[in-house]
PDB file of C-alpha atoms in Angstrom:
ATOM      1  CA  MET A 770      -3.296  -2.567 -19.268  1.00 44.00           C
ATOM      2  CA  ARG A 771      -2.153  -0.706 -22.800  1.00 44.00           C
ATOM      3  CA  LYS A 772      -4.285   1.578 -24.319  1.00 50.00           C
ATOM      4  CA  SER A 773      -4.512   0.098 -27.539  1.00 46.00           C
ATOM      5  CA  PHE A 774      -6.041  -3.262 -26.025  1.00 41.00           C
ATOM      6  CA  LEU A 775      -8.565  -0.906 -24.080  1.00 45.00           C
ATOM      7  CA  LEU A 776      -9.559   0.620 -27.536  1.00 45.00           C
ATOM      8  CA  ALA A 777     -10.010  -2.783 -29.078  1.00 41.00           C
ATOM      9  CA  VAL A 778     -12.377  -4.179 -26.195  1.00 40.00           C
ATOM     10  CA  LEU A 779     -14.143  -0.716 -25.679  1.00 44.00           C
ATOM     11  CA  SER A 780     -16.750  -1.143 -28.407  1.00 43.00           C
ATOM     12  CA  GLY A 781     -18.372  -4.259 -27.343  1.00 40.00           C
ATOM     13  CA  ALA A 782     -18.142  -3.378 -23.628  1.00 38.00           C
ATOM     14  CA  LEU A 783     -20.061   0.036 -24.080  1.00 41.00           C
ATOM     15  CA  SER A 784     -22.626  -1.624 -26.356  1.00 41.00           C
ATOM     16  CA  ILE A 785     -23.937  -3.236 -23.257  1.00 37.00           C
ATOM     17  CA  ALA A 786     -24.343  -0.037 -21.414  1.00 40.00           C
ATOM     18  CA  ASN A 787     -26.245   1.541 -24.128  1.00 40.00           C
ATOM     19  CA  ALA A 788     -28.920   2.944 -21.334  1.00 40.00           C
ATOM     20  CA  ALA A 789     -26.343   4.817 -19.849  1.00 43.00           C
ATOM     21  CA  PRO A 790     -26.416   8.596 -20.961  1.00 44.00           C
ATOM     22  CA  LEU A 791     -22.827   7.852 -22.678  1.00 42.00           C
ATOM     23  CA  GLU A 792     -21.575   9.745 -25.899  1.00 46.00           C
ATOM     24  CA  ILE A 793     -18.851   7.180 -26.869  1.00 40.00           C
ATOM     25  CA  THR A 794     -20.710   4.813 -29.458  1.00 42.00           C
ATOM     26  CA  ASP A 795     -17.411   3.524 -30.899  1.00 43.00           C
ATOM     27  CA  ALA A 796     -14.453   2.821 -28.809  1.00 43.00           C
ATOM     28  CA  ARG A 797     -12.043   2.158 -31.492  1.00 43.00           C
ATOM     29  CA  GLY A 798     -12.526   5.770 -32.183  1.00 50.00           C
ATOM     30  CA  ALA A 799     -12.227   6.816 -28.484  1.00 58.00           C
ATOM     31  CA  ASN A 800      -9.812   9.554 -27.296  1.00 72.00           C
ATOM     32  CA  ILE A 801      -8.599   8.197 -23.936  1.00 72.00           C
ATOM     33  CA  GLU A 802      -7.450  11.412 -21.951  1.00 79.00           C
ATOM     34  CA  ASP A 803      -6.584   9.957 -18.745  1.00 83.00           C
ATOM     35  CA  MET A 804      -6.539   6.340 -17.017  1.00 77.00           C
ATOM     36  CA  VAL A 805      -6.165   5.408 -13.250  1.00 79.00           C
ATOM     37  CA  LYS A 806      -5.631   2.072 -12.094  1.00 73.00           C
ATOM     38  CA  LEU A 807      -7.726   1.853  -8.898  1.00 71.00           C
ATOM     39  CA  PRO A 808      -6.546  -0.016  -5.521  1.00 73.00           C
ATOM     40  CA  VAL A 809      -8.983  -2.658  -6.785  1.00 73.00           C
ATOM     41  CA  LYS A 810      -8.247  -5.808  -8.419  1.00 75.00           C
ATOM     42  CA  GLY A 811      -9.163  -5.878 -11.920  1.00 76.00           C
ATOM     43  CA  LEU A 812     -10.515  -2.337 -12.152  1.00 82.00           C
ATOM     44  CA  GLN A 813      -9.410   1.012 -13.579  1.00 84.00           C
ATOM     45  CA  ALA A 814     -10.977   4.241 -14.118  1.00 86.00           C
ATOM     46  CA  ILE A 815     -10.901   6.051 -17.873  1.00 88.00           C
ATOM     47  CA  GLN A 816     -11.917   9.338 -18.878  1.00 87.00           C
ATOM     48  CA  SER A 817     -12.663   9.902 -22.445  1.00 83.00           C
ATOM     49  CA  LYS A 818     -14.428  13.064 -23.444  1.00 81.00           C
ATOM     50  CA  GLY A 819     -15.007  14.404 -20.248  1.00 83.00           C
ATOM     51  CA  GLN A 820     -16.757  11.258 -19.054  1.00 85.00           C
ATOM     52  CA  ILE A 821     -15.331   8.748 -16.201  1.00 86.00           C
ATOM     53  CA  MET A 822     -16.185   5.002 -16.848  1.00 87.00           C
ATOM     54  CA  PHE A 823     -14.888   2.067 -15.140  1.00 86.00           C
ATOM     55  CA  PHE A 824     -13.589  -0.864 -16.834  1.00 84.00           C
ATOM     56  CA  SER A 825     -12.496  -4.446 -15.873  1.00 80.00           C
ATOM     57  CA  ASP A 826      -9.145  -5.375 -16.910  1.00 79.00           C
ATOM     58  CA  ASN A 827     -10.223  -7.696 -19.678  1.00 77.00           C
ATOM     59  CA  GLY A 828     -12.363  -4.906 -20.816  1.00 78.00           C
ATOM     60  CA  ARG A 829     -15.841  -7.103 -20.476  1.00 78.00           C
ATOM     61  CA  PHE A 830     -17.714  -4.991 -17.740  1.00 81.00           C
ATOM     62  CA  VAL A 831     -18.060  -1.548 -17.838  1.00 84.00           C
ATOM     63  CA  PHE A 832     -19.449   0.447 -15.028  1.00 83.00           C
ATOM     64  CA  THR A 833     -20.764   4.296 -14.753  1.00 84.00           C
ATOM     65  CA  GLY A 834     -21.989   6.244 -11.539  1.00 85.00           C
ATOM     66  CA  GLN A 835     -20.965   7.183  -8.313  1.00 86.00           C
ATOM     67  CA  VAL A 836     -17.946   6.212  -6.345  1.00 87.00           C
ATOM     68  CA  ILE A 837     -17.365   6.745  -2.780  1.00 88.00           C
ATOM     69  CA  ASP A 838     -14.200   6.080  -0.946  1.00 86.00           C
ATOM     70  CA  LEU A 839     -15.296   5.039   2.411  1.00 82.00           C
ATOM     71  CA  TRP A 840     -11.749   5.207   4.082  1.00 82.00           C
ATOM     72  CA  SER A 841     -11.719   8.798   3.444  1.00 80.00           C
ATOM     73  CA  LYS A 842     -15.568   9.304   3.422  1.00 84.00           C
ATOM     74  CA  LYS A 843     -15.730  11.363   0.371  1.00 87.00           C
ATOM     75  CA  GLU A 844     -16.896  10.990  -3.130  1.00 91.00           C
ATOM     76  CA  LEU A 845     -14.256  10.693  -6.205  1.00 89.00           C
ATOM     77  CA  SER A 846     -15.671  12.549  -8.860  1.00 90.00           C
ATOM     78  CA  THR A 847     -12.682  13.373 -10.575  1.00 91.00           C
ATOM     79  CA  MET A 848      -9.564  11.697 -11.933  1.00 90.00           C
ATOM     80  CA  LYS A 849      -7.085  13.733  -9.936  1.00 91.00           C
ATOM     81  CA  GLN A 850      -9.179  12.496  -6.641  1.00 90.00           C
ATOM     82  CA  MET A 851      -9.044   8.935  -7.978  1.00 88.00           C
ATOM     83  CA  ARG A 852      -5.177   9.254  -8.825  1.00 89.00           C
ATOM     84  CA  ASP A 853      -4.748  10.420  -5.040  1.00 87.00           C
ATOM     85  CA  ALA A 854      -6.726   7.659  -3.738  1.00 86.00           C
ATOM     86  CA  SER A 855      -5.014   4.889  -5.438  1.00 86.00           C
ATOM     87  CA  GLU A 856      -1.318   6.269  -5.050  1.00 87.00           C
ATOM     88  CA  THR A 857      -1.943   7.266  -1.127  1.00 88.00           C
ATOM     89  CA  LEU A 858      -2.687   5.402   2.040  1.00 87.00           C
ATOM     90  CA  ASN A 859      -3.975   7.117   5.274  1.00 81.00           C
ATOM     91  CA  PHE A 860      -3.689   5.228   8.358  1.00 80.00           C
ATOM     92  CA  LYS A 861      -5.608   7.937  10.428  1.00 78.00           C
ATOM     93  CA  ALA A 862      -8.646   7.552   7.869  1.00 77.00           C
ATOM     94  CA  LEU A 863      -8.524   3.858   8.537  1.00 78.00           C
ATOM     95  CA  GLY A 864      -8.181   4.327  12.396  1.00 82.00           C
ATOM     96  CA  LEU A 865      -5.287   2.476  12.470  1.00 86.00           C
ATOM     97  CA  ASP A 866      -2.314   3.230  14.569  1.00 92.00           C
ATOM     98  CA  PRO A 867       0.901   1.822  13.229  1.00 93.00           C
ATOM     99  CA  LYS A 868       2.061   1.543  16.716  1.00 92.00           C
ATOM    100  CA  SER A 869      -0.742  -0.872  17.496  1.00 92.00           C
ATOM    101  CA  LEU A 870       0.519  -3.070  15.181  1.00 95.00           C
ATOM    102  CA  ASN A 871       3.681  -5.689  15.070  1.00 98.00           C
ATOM    103  CA  ALA A 872       5.698  -2.639  14.954  1.00 97.00           C
ATOM    104  CA  ILE A 873       9.425  -2.003  15.492  1.00 98.00           C
ATOM    105  CA  SER A 874      10.041   1.562  16.131  1.00 97.00           C
ATOM    106  CA  ILE A 875      13.163   3.783  15.819  1.00 96.00           C
ATOM    107  CA  GLY A 876      13.536   7.416  15.786  1.00 94.00           C
ATOM    108  CA  THR A 877      12.174  10.683  17.136  1.00 89.00           C
ATOM    109  CA  GLY A 878      11.391  12.795  13.913  1.00 91.00           C
ATOM    110  CA  LYS A 879       8.326  14.660  13.369  1.00 92.00           C
ATOM    111  CA  ASN A 880       7.403  12.718  10.079  1.00 94.00           C
ATOM    112  CA  GLU A 881       6.376   9.423  10.518  1.00 95.00           C
ATOM    113  CA  VAL A 882       7.291   6.802   7.719  1.00 96.00           C
ATOM    114  CA  VAL A 883       5.456   3.272   7.697  1.00 96.00           C
ATOM    115  CA  VAL A 884       7.167   0.149   6.075  1.00 97.00           C
ATOM    116  CA  PHE A 885       5.841  -3.246   6.022  1.00 98.00           C
ATOM    117  CA  VAL A 886       8.924  -5.617   6.209  1.00 98.00           C
ATOM    118  CA  ASP A 887       9.532  -9.471   6.444  1.00 98.00           C
ATOM    119  CA  PRO A 888      12.311 -11.242   8.628  1.00 98.00           C
ATOM    120  CA  TYR A 889      13.854 -13.204   5.953  1.00 97.00           C
ATOM    121  CA  CYS A 890      13.654  -9.981   3.567  1.00 97.00           C
ATOM    122  CA  ALA A 891      17.496  -8.981   2.758  1.00 96.00           C
ATOM    123  CA  VAL A 892      16.085  -5.613   0.897  1.00 96.00           C
ATOM    124  CA  CYS A 893      14.053  -4.880   3.896  1.00 97.00           C
ATOM    125  CA  HIS A 894      17.342  -5.271   6.403  1.00 96.00           C
ATOM    126  CA  LYS A 895      19.054  -2.959   4.013  1.00 95.00           C
ATOM    127  CA  LEU A 896      16.459  -0.367   4.148  1.00 96.00           C
ATOM    128  CA  MET A 897      16.195  -0.487   7.958  1.00 96.00           C
ATOM    129  CA  THR A 898      19.939  -0.030   7.830  1.00 95.00           C
ATOM    130  CA  GLU A 899      19.853   2.961   5.526  1.00 94.00           C
ATOM    131  CA  SER A 900      16.778   4.560   7.838  1.00 95.00           C
ATOM    132  CA  LYS A 901      19.288   5.013  11.010  1.00 94.00           C
ATOM    133  CA  SER A 902      20.807   7.832   8.847  1.00 93.00           C
ATOM    134  CA  LEU A 903      17.462   9.516   8.757  1.00 94.00           C
ATOM    135  CA  LEU A 904      16.219   9.463  12.136  1.00 93.00           C
ATOM    136  CA  LYS A 905      16.705  13.296  12.883  1.00 91.00           C
ATOM    137  CA  ASP A 906      13.625  13.958  10.697  1.00 93.00           C
ATOM    138  CA  TYR A 907      11.785  10.560  10.608  1.00 96.00           C
ATOM    139  CA  THR A 908      10.085   8.129  13.006  1.00 96.00           C
ATOM    140  CA  PHE A 909       9.891   4.757  11.325  1.00 97.00           C
ATOM    141  CA  ARG A 910       7.771   1.982  12.141  1.00 97.00           C
ATOM    142  CA  PHE A 911       8.414  -1.356  10.662  1.00 98.00           C
ATOM    143  CA  ILE A 912       5.619  -3.534  10.712  1.00 98.00           C
ATOM    144  CA  VAL A 913       6.741  -7.203  10.532  1.00 98.00           C
ATOM    145  CA  VAL A 914       4.632  -9.203   8.633  1.00 97.00           C
ATOM    146  CA  PRO A 915       5.039 -13.122   7.405  1.00 97.00           C
ATOM    147  CA  ALA A 916       5.256 -12.033   3.424  1.00 95.00           C
ATOM    148  CA  LEU A 917       7.446 -14.949   2.786  1.00 94.00           C
ATOM    149  CA  GLY A 918       5.802 -17.985   4.332  1.00 92.00           C
ATOM    150  CA  ASP A 919       5.505 -20.017   7.721  1.00 93.00           C
ATOM    151  CA  LYS A 920       9.263 -19.738   8.833  1.00 95.00           C
ATOM    152  CA  SER A 921       8.590 -15.993   8.364  1.00 97.00           C
ATOM    153  CA  ASN A 922       5.408 -16.324  10.613  1.00 97.00           C
ATOM    154  CA  VAL A 923       7.291 -17.823  13.259  1.00 97.00           C
ATOM    155  CA  LEU A 924       9.945 -15.035  13.455  1.00 98.00           C
ATOM    156  CA  SER A 925       7.473 -12.470  13.359  1.00 98.00           C
ATOM    157  CA  LYS A 926       5.283 -13.684  15.842  1.00 97.00           C
ATOM    158  CA  GLN A 927       8.521 -13.734  18.302  1.00 98.00           C
ATOM    159  CA  ILE A 928       8.986  -9.945  17.198  1.00 98.00           C
ATOM    160  CA  PHE A 929       5.208  -9.507  18.354  1.00 98.00           C
ATOM    161  CA  CYS A 930       5.984 -11.134  21.680  1.00 98.00           C
ATOM    162  CA  ALA A 931       9.197 -10.308  22.523  1.00 98.00           C
ATOM    163  CA  LYS A 932       9.792  -8.916  26.085  1.00 97.00           C
ATOM    164  CA  ASP A 933      11.912  -6.183  25.509  1.00 97.00           C
ATOM    165  CA  LYS A 934      10.729  -4.273  22.219  1.00 95.00           C
ATOM    166  CA  ASN A 935      14.077  -1.891  22.589  1.00 95.00           C
ATOM    167  CA  LYS A 936      15.996  -5.010  21.323  1.00 97.00           C
ATOM    168  CA  THR A 937      13.779  -5.819  18.451  1.00 98.00           C
ATOM    169  CA  PHE A 938      15.301  -3.401  15.869  1.00 97.00           C
ATOM    170  CA  GLU A 939      19.020  -5.109  16.300  1.00 97.00           C
ATOM    171  CA  ALA A 940      17.709  -8.545  16.724  1.00 97.00           C
ATOM    172  CA  PHE A 941      15.699  -8.126  13.469  1.00 98.00           C
ATOM    173  CA  THR A 942      18.908  -6.412  11.332  1.00 96.00           C
ATOM    174  CA  THR A 943      21.405  -8.913  12.828  1.00 96.00           C
ATOM    175  CA  ASN A 944      19.276 -12.283  11.905  1.00 96.00           C
ATOM    176  CA  ALA A 945      18.855 -12.723  15.884  1.00 98.00           C
ATOM    177  CA  ILE A 946      14.975 -12.720  16.442  1.00 98.00           C
ATOM    178  CA  GLN A 947      15.252 -16.400  18.059  1.00 97.00           C
ATOM    179  CA  SER A 948      17.320 -14.821  20.969  1.00 97.00           C
ATOM    180  CA  LEU A 949      14.594 -12.454  22.033  1.00 98.00           C
ATOM    181  CA  ALA A 950      13.328 -13.222  25.464  1.00 98.00           C
ATOM    182  CA  GLN A 951       9.479 -13.799  25.018  1.00 97.00           C
ATOM    183  CA  ILE A 952       6.465 -13.090  26.836  1.00 97.00           C
ATOM    184  CA  PRO A 953       4.807 -16.102  28.455  1.00 96.00           C
ATOM    185  CA  ASN A 954       1.447 -17.176  27.348  1.00 96.00           C
ATOM    186  CA  CYS A 955       1.869 -14.112  24.867  1.00 96.00           C
ATOM    187  CA  ASN A 956      -1.625 -12.473  23.541  1.00 96.00           C
ATOM    188  CA  THR A 957      -1.436 -12.408  19.937  1.00 95.00           C
ATOM    189  CA  GLU A 958      -4.525 -10.557  19.217  1.00 94.00           C
ATOM    190  CA  GLY A 959      -2.304  -7.608  18.218  1.00 94.00           C
ATOM    191  CA  TYR A 960      -0.434  -9.524  15.755  1.00 96.00           C
ATOM    192  CA  ASP A 961      -3.807 -11.038  14.170  1.00 95.00           C
ATOM    193  CA  LYS A 962      -4.715  -7.398  13.747  1.00 94.00           C
ATOM    194  CA  THR A 963      -1.349  -6.773  11.938  1.00 95.00           C
ATOM    195  CA  LEU A 964      -2.039  -9.375   9.167  1.00 95.00           C
ATOM    196  CA  ILE A 965      -5.855  -7.967   8.449  1.00 92.00           C
ATOM    197  CA  ALA A 966      -4.453  -4.521   8.426  1.00 91.00           C
ATOM    198  CA  ALA A 967      -1.697  -5.807   5.759  1.00 93.00           C
ATOM    199  CA  GLN A 968      -4.381  -7.575   3.690  1.00 90.00           C
ATOM    200  CA  ILE A 969      -6.703  -4.775   3.887  1.00 86.00           C
ATOM    201  CA  LEU A 970      -4.029  -2.245   2.533  1.00 88.00           C
ATOM    202  CA  GLY A 971      -3.117  -4.520   0.097  1.00 86.00           C
ATOM    203  CA  VAL A 972       0.361  -5.698   1.111  1.00 91.00           C
ATOM    204  CA  GLU A 973       1.368  -8.341  -1.203  1.00 88.00           C
ATOM    205  CA  GLY A 974       5.225  -8.055  -1.222  1.00 92.00           C
ATOM    206  CA  VAL A 975       7.873  -6.338   0.974  1.00 97.00           C
ATOM    207  CA  PRO A 976       9.181  -4.088   1.441  1.00 97.00           C
ATOM    208  CA  MET A 977       6.334  -1.562   1.265  1.00 96.00           C
ATOM    209  CA  VAL A 978       6.963   2.116   2.296  1.00 96.00           C
ATOM    210  CA  ILE A 979       4.420   4.635   3.007  1.00 95.00           C
ATOM    211  CA  ALA A 980       5.706   8.145   3.177  1.00 94.00           C
ATOM    212  CA  PRO A 981       4.353  10.773   5.508  1.00 93.00           C
ATOM    213  CA  ASN A 982       2.301  12.476   3.016  1.00 91.00           C
ATOM    214  CA  GLY A 983       0.714   9.046   2.483  1.00 91.00           C
ATOM    215  CA  ARG A 984       2.553   8.015  -0.779  1.00 91.00           C
ATOM    216  CA  TYR A 985       3.711   4.455  -0.903  1.00 93.00           C
ATOM    217  CA  ALA A 986       6.031   2.612  -2.823  1.00 92.00           C
ATOM    218  CA  LYS A 987       6.194  -1.522  -3.378  1.00 91.00           C
ATOM    219  CA  GLY A 988       9.812  -2.246  -3.253  1.00 92.00           C
ATOM    220  CA  TYR A 989      12.919  -0.205  -1.857  1.00 92.00           C
ATOM    221  CA  PRO A 990      12.421   3.244  -3.108  1.00 90.00           C
ATOM    222  CA  PRO A 991      15.710   4.693  -4.933  1.00 84.00           C
ATOM    223  CA  LYS A 992      17.379   7.557  -3.342  1.00 88.00           C
ATOM    224  CA  THR A 993      15.075   7.068  -0.142  1.00 92.00           C
ATOM    225  CA  ALA A 994      16.033  10.236   1.469  1.00 91.00           C
ATOM    226  CA  GLU A 995      14.810  12.268  -1.641  1.00 91.00           C
ATOM    227  CA  TRP A 996      11.752  10.146  -2.256  1.00 93.00           C
ATOM    228  CA  LEU A 997      10.621  10.137   1.290  1.00 93.00           C
ATOM    229  CA  ALA A 998      10.771  14.150   0.996  1.00 88.00           C
ATOM    230  CA  GLY A 999       8.250  14.073  -1.932  1.00 82.00           C
ATOM    231  CA  ASN A1000      11.487  15.039  -4.610  1.00 60.00           C
ATOM    232  CA  LYS A1001      11.183  11.600  -6.245  1.00 54.00           C
TER     233      LYS A1001
END
């Protein structure tokens, strides 16, 4: 949301919160020092005159008080902490092991990269092909999810139920998933867990790339090697 819009609507929103110990009385004269879009739909944090407040996207609702990140089990009391929380994802904090999901794993590097992909996503195929040149430094966990509809769901399940996991990367990148031999009466509990994890993590499109330090990119990161190394 643009700052100009926020300045136009803050006045009315703040008048509802007069009981709170806020110094700002006329938002049209507010000096917004910092702003963070939180990983919550319709909510962002704003700092003005050293105070942190939380606003709905339309400026109608304003919240003040304590924010606890239950994933990391800590209070977020500064804009830096909120920015870090909004820009990173930590699988360990969630108790999630990417290997337990619908994962295609390649590489032996000490740094783990998690990427959400869809069988029908051409950009995902390109990113997976590029990853083969980075295996010295990274281990890639490609989490296959049906982001593009029912047909993707069929192929994603076939990846999960494949008898030989060593063949899944080539089958995925050559559009040959349907040729994979399947486990009879495959238990899809882990597949269902994958779908729940993707929803919790806010995977709304593919590819979604999570770097070893937790930073994530929605889409194909330009200069992937540099981005993964934290140089972009």
